[in-house]
């Protein structure tokens, strides 16, 4: 408060600042999931292609929904096929050749959870077979793959949803409402990070002892990447290698950026991205840095994203507005209003004489005779306990398969997010600002 005493400050009517300490806490309803469980929808018959870590998690989440029936799975690794049956919890046919599933007329939709570099081929095959597709994030392995998928989906008039579950998360739905309401004032800067500090967080996944050239169809797995002998480390830790994944950008930025797109309604490719970072700890032959920080120019707002695999700060997305700050931390959203009510000057009066100061304050009071309105409360919203946003996201997809209505995270949205991830890597590896060139639909710089 500079040189103004507390008594003076309260008398001036700004004492309602203490209201900022008060807070309102609300538990949100699940979003589409609720509608999903009360409707009389038809049962969506789906198959899953790629039933490793994520494919099995998706099956466990889909199992919670009343209107989805898994009728088959495909994987190139024996154990992952068996794991898919366990994950679904009931006998289902499994195969190593996913085309057998796509040939079936009783299949409405496909959940695709193969490694990133395999998305394009599998999605194009699904669309050619007339199936709707839920494809895991990041939608593409590179810019060309993304546009090929957009074209195929649009030409084939398919429902497509990219698999960044935050887009259906009830917390992000609330964030979008708040953002749109203008309560935050003008938002000029958004800051987001995912930091985790463990070997698993840096993808040093164990190699299963039974994985070998007999139990994994390595030739087919490697079909769209440079040839090499069977390498179990690459099979399990593909995220570390640029032939198959996109490092922290494709693995983690994609969640932050899709969440930001959802909350702000900005469905666009950033015009520029500048990255820095380095590989400081996990020097195991990987291609990607374990620290990456990127500054993006999005329309109307600057976005700062980083992922550090050497610190356990967790995850947060912070929207800095002129009137309030909105923070999403896991399944909790908090809006802290800022005190932008007129205040008498404090600090800069330190060099004034008592007489000048008194005159200034008297004049200020005369110009502001009404007591200031109280500050809005700090509000916090949380998802219900045990909330599963992956189930929510699959519910969004199933609903769209039935209604034929577009989903928010459609092929264009998913492609935009993936391109922002590719721009982050482009900038890092080229040591330059990555610029999106809309005319040629390529990254320059
Ligand atoms: N949304 C999320 O939170 C989330 C979390 C983890 C992973 N993912 C994404 O899910 C995808 C899979 O990741 P993962 O961790 O499960 O990888 P994973 O390596 O554990 O599983 C991928 C599986 O796909 C199989 N596969 C590859 N090509 C195939 C083909 N032609 N036919 C049949 N099966 C094939 C592999 O054999 C493997 O079992 C990736 O795109 C990843 O980015 C998303």
XYZ file of N, CA and C and ligand atoms in Angstrom, residues 49-56 58 74-77 80 95-98 112-116 118-119 121-122 134 136-138 163-166 205 216 220-221 223 235-236 238-239 250-251 255 390, ligand 1:
188
model
N -7.564 -50.904 -32.823
C -6.313 -51.269 -33.509
C -5.159 -50.657 -32.721
N -4.264 -51.509 -32.218
C -3.189 -51.064 -31.336
C -3.685 -51.144 -29.907
N -3.263 -52.213 -29.224
C -3.761 -52.385 -27.839
C -2.582 -52.542 -26.883
N -1.672 -51.558 -26.981
C -0.569 -51.483 -26.025
C -1.054 -50.713 -24.804
N -0.202 -49.806 -24.308
C -0.508 -49.066 -23.078
C -1.847 -48.318 -23.229
N -1.917 -47.495 -24.248
C -3.089 -46.628 -24.393
C -4.314 -47.402 -24.894
N -4.067 -48.314 -25.831
C -5.188 -49.079 -26.369
C -5.921 -49.823 -25.267
N -5.177 -50.400 -24.321
C -5.829 -51.115 -23.204
C -6.547 -50.125 -22.281
N -7.874 -47.330 -23.141
C -9.092 -46.900 -23.849
C -10.186 -47.965 -23.731
N -6.937 -55.634 -32.712
C -5.795 -56.049 -33.534
C -4.520 -55.489 -32.938
N -3.493 -56.312 -32.912
C -2.173 -55.827 -32.506
C -1.110 -56.739 -33.115
N 0.096 -56.188 -33.246
C 1.178 -56.951 -33.865
C 2.010 -57.709 -32.836
N 1.659 -57.567 -31.560
C 2.445 -58.204 -30.486
C 1.507 -59.127 -29.711
N 0.148 -58.031 -26.258
C -0.812 -56.918 -26.308
C -2.187 -57.390 -26.801
N -6.714 -60.265 -33.645
C -5.980 -60.629 -34.861
C -4.715 -59.788 -34.962
N -3.758 -60.265 -35.763
C -2.578 -59.424 -36.014
C -2.778 -58.615 -37.301
N -3.844 -58.895 -38.043
C -4.079 -58.191 -39.298
C -5.359 -57.352 -39.191
N -5.194 -56.072 -38.982
C -6.378 -55.231 -38.709
C -7.337 -55.146 -39.895
N -8.129 -46.118 -32.756
C -6.762 -46.347 -33.246
C -5.768 -45.862 -32.197
N -4.956 -46.783 -31.692
C -3.940 -46.399 -30.694
C -2.616 -47.064 -31.026
N -2.211 -46.924 -32.281
C -0.880 -47.376 -32.700
C 0.090 -46.216 -32.476
N 1.385 -46.474 -32.655
C 2.378 -45.406 -32.461
C 2.134 -44.285 -33.483
N 2.630 -43.097 -33.162
C 2.270 -41.897 -33.940
C 2.562 -42.037 -35.440
N 2.417 -44.453 -37.246
C 1.528 -45.423 -37.900
C 0.105 -44.896 -38.046
N -0.186 -43.704 -37.486
C -1.556 -43.173 -37.525
C -2.062 -43.025 -38.957
N -1.358 -44.358 -41.954
C -1.726 -45.547 -42.723
C -3.014 -46.174 -42.158
N -3.079 -46.324 -40.831
C -4.223 -47.020 -40.232
C -5.499 -46.186 -40.415
N -11.706 -42.841 -34.078
C -11.128 -42.140 -32.923
C -9.641 -42.457 -33.003
N -5.753 -41.718 -31.661
C -5.006 -41.115 -30.548
C -4.197 -39.887 -30.977
N -3.915 -39.087 -30.008
C -3.091 -37.890 -30.210
C -1.620 -38.302 -30.294
N -0.708 -37.521 -30.800
C -0.996 -36.398 -31.671
C -1.501 -36.970 -33.001
N -7.564 -37.981 -30.197
C -7.716 -38.500 -28.828
C -7.069 -37.679 -27.729
N -7.309 -36.370 -27.708
C -6.806 -35.571 -26.557
C -7.991 -35.347 -25.624
N -8.042 -36.137 -24.596
C -9.252 -36.231 -23.771
C -9.612 -34.950 -23.021
N -8.643 -34.042 -22.868
C -8.981 -32.794 -22.171
C -10.076 -32.008 -22.920
N 10.500 -47.093 -20.587
C 9.600 -48.196 -20.268
C 10.350 -49.532 -20.322
N 6.566 -60.440 -31.893
C 6.242 -59.112 -32.455
C 6.425 -59.188 -33.973
N 6.013 -55.623 -40.056
C 4.812 -54.805 -40.293
C 4.823 -53.539 -39.426
N 5.331 -53.673 -38.199
C 5.397 -52.515 -37.299
C 6.222 -51.394 -37.941
N 6.774 -50.737 -41.056
C 6.485 -50.545 -42.477
C 6.671 -49.099 -42.969
N 10.757 -50.693 -29.960
C 9.357 -51.111 -29.951
C 8.648 -50.551 -28.708
N 9.281 -50.645 -27.540
C 8.614 -50.186 -26.320
C 8.826 -48.692 -26.040
N 9.327 -46.160 -28.338
C 9.325 -45.467 -29.635
C 9.251 -43.949 -29.490
N 8.672 -43.443 -28.377
C 8.541 -41.990 -28.186
C 9.886 -41.258 -28.224
N 5.041 -34.011 -29.155
C 3.941 -34.877 -29.584
C 3.301 -35.632 -28.433
N 4.090 -35.873 -27.389
C 3.542 -36.663 -26.282
C 2.789 -35.793 -25.276
N -1.392 -32.248 -25.320
C -2.479 -32.175 -24.339
C -2.693 -30.725 -23.889
N -11.128 -39.675 -20.238
C -10.998 -40.521 -21.436
C -12.350 -41.154 -21.760
N -4.391 -39.658 -24.896
C -3.462 -40.042 -24.062
O -3.425 -39.650 -22.887
C -2.416 -41.024 -24.524
C -1.638 -41.726 -23.589
C -0.687 -42.620 -24.077
C -0.514 -42.798 -25.433
N -1.277 -42.099 -26.311
C -1.125 -42.290 -27.761
O -1.613 -43.592 -28.067
C -0.853 -44.159 -29.139
C -0.272 -45.508 -28.670
O 0.624 -45.285 -27.605
P 1.016 -46.476 -26.611
O 1.737 -45.885 -25.478
O -0.175 -47.310 -26.327
O 2.045 -47.306 -27.528
P 2.345 -48.857 -27.428
O 3.611 -49.072 -28.180
O 2.258 -49.333 -26.014
O 1.124 -49.529 -28.227
C 0.968 -49.387 -29.604
C 0.541 -50.729 -30.149
O 0.185 -50.594 -31.514
C 0.503 -51.812 -32.140
N 0.550 -51.642 -33.581
C 1.391 -50.894 -34.313
N 1.136 -51.022 -35.630
C 0.089 -51.864 -35.725
C -0.629 -52.410 -36.803
N -0.319 -52.138 -38.071
N -1.626 -53.274 -36.532
C -1.955 -53.587 -35.269
N -1.301 -53.107 -34.197
C -0.281 -52.262 -34.438
C 1.840 -52.187 -31.545
O 2.105 -53.565 -31.719
C 1.647 -51.785 -30.093
O 1.210 -52.877 -29.307
C 0.196 -43.133 -29.503
O -0.264 -42.344 -30.572
C 0.324 -42.283 -28.258
O 0.775 -40.977 -28.504
C -2.230 -41.225 -25.883
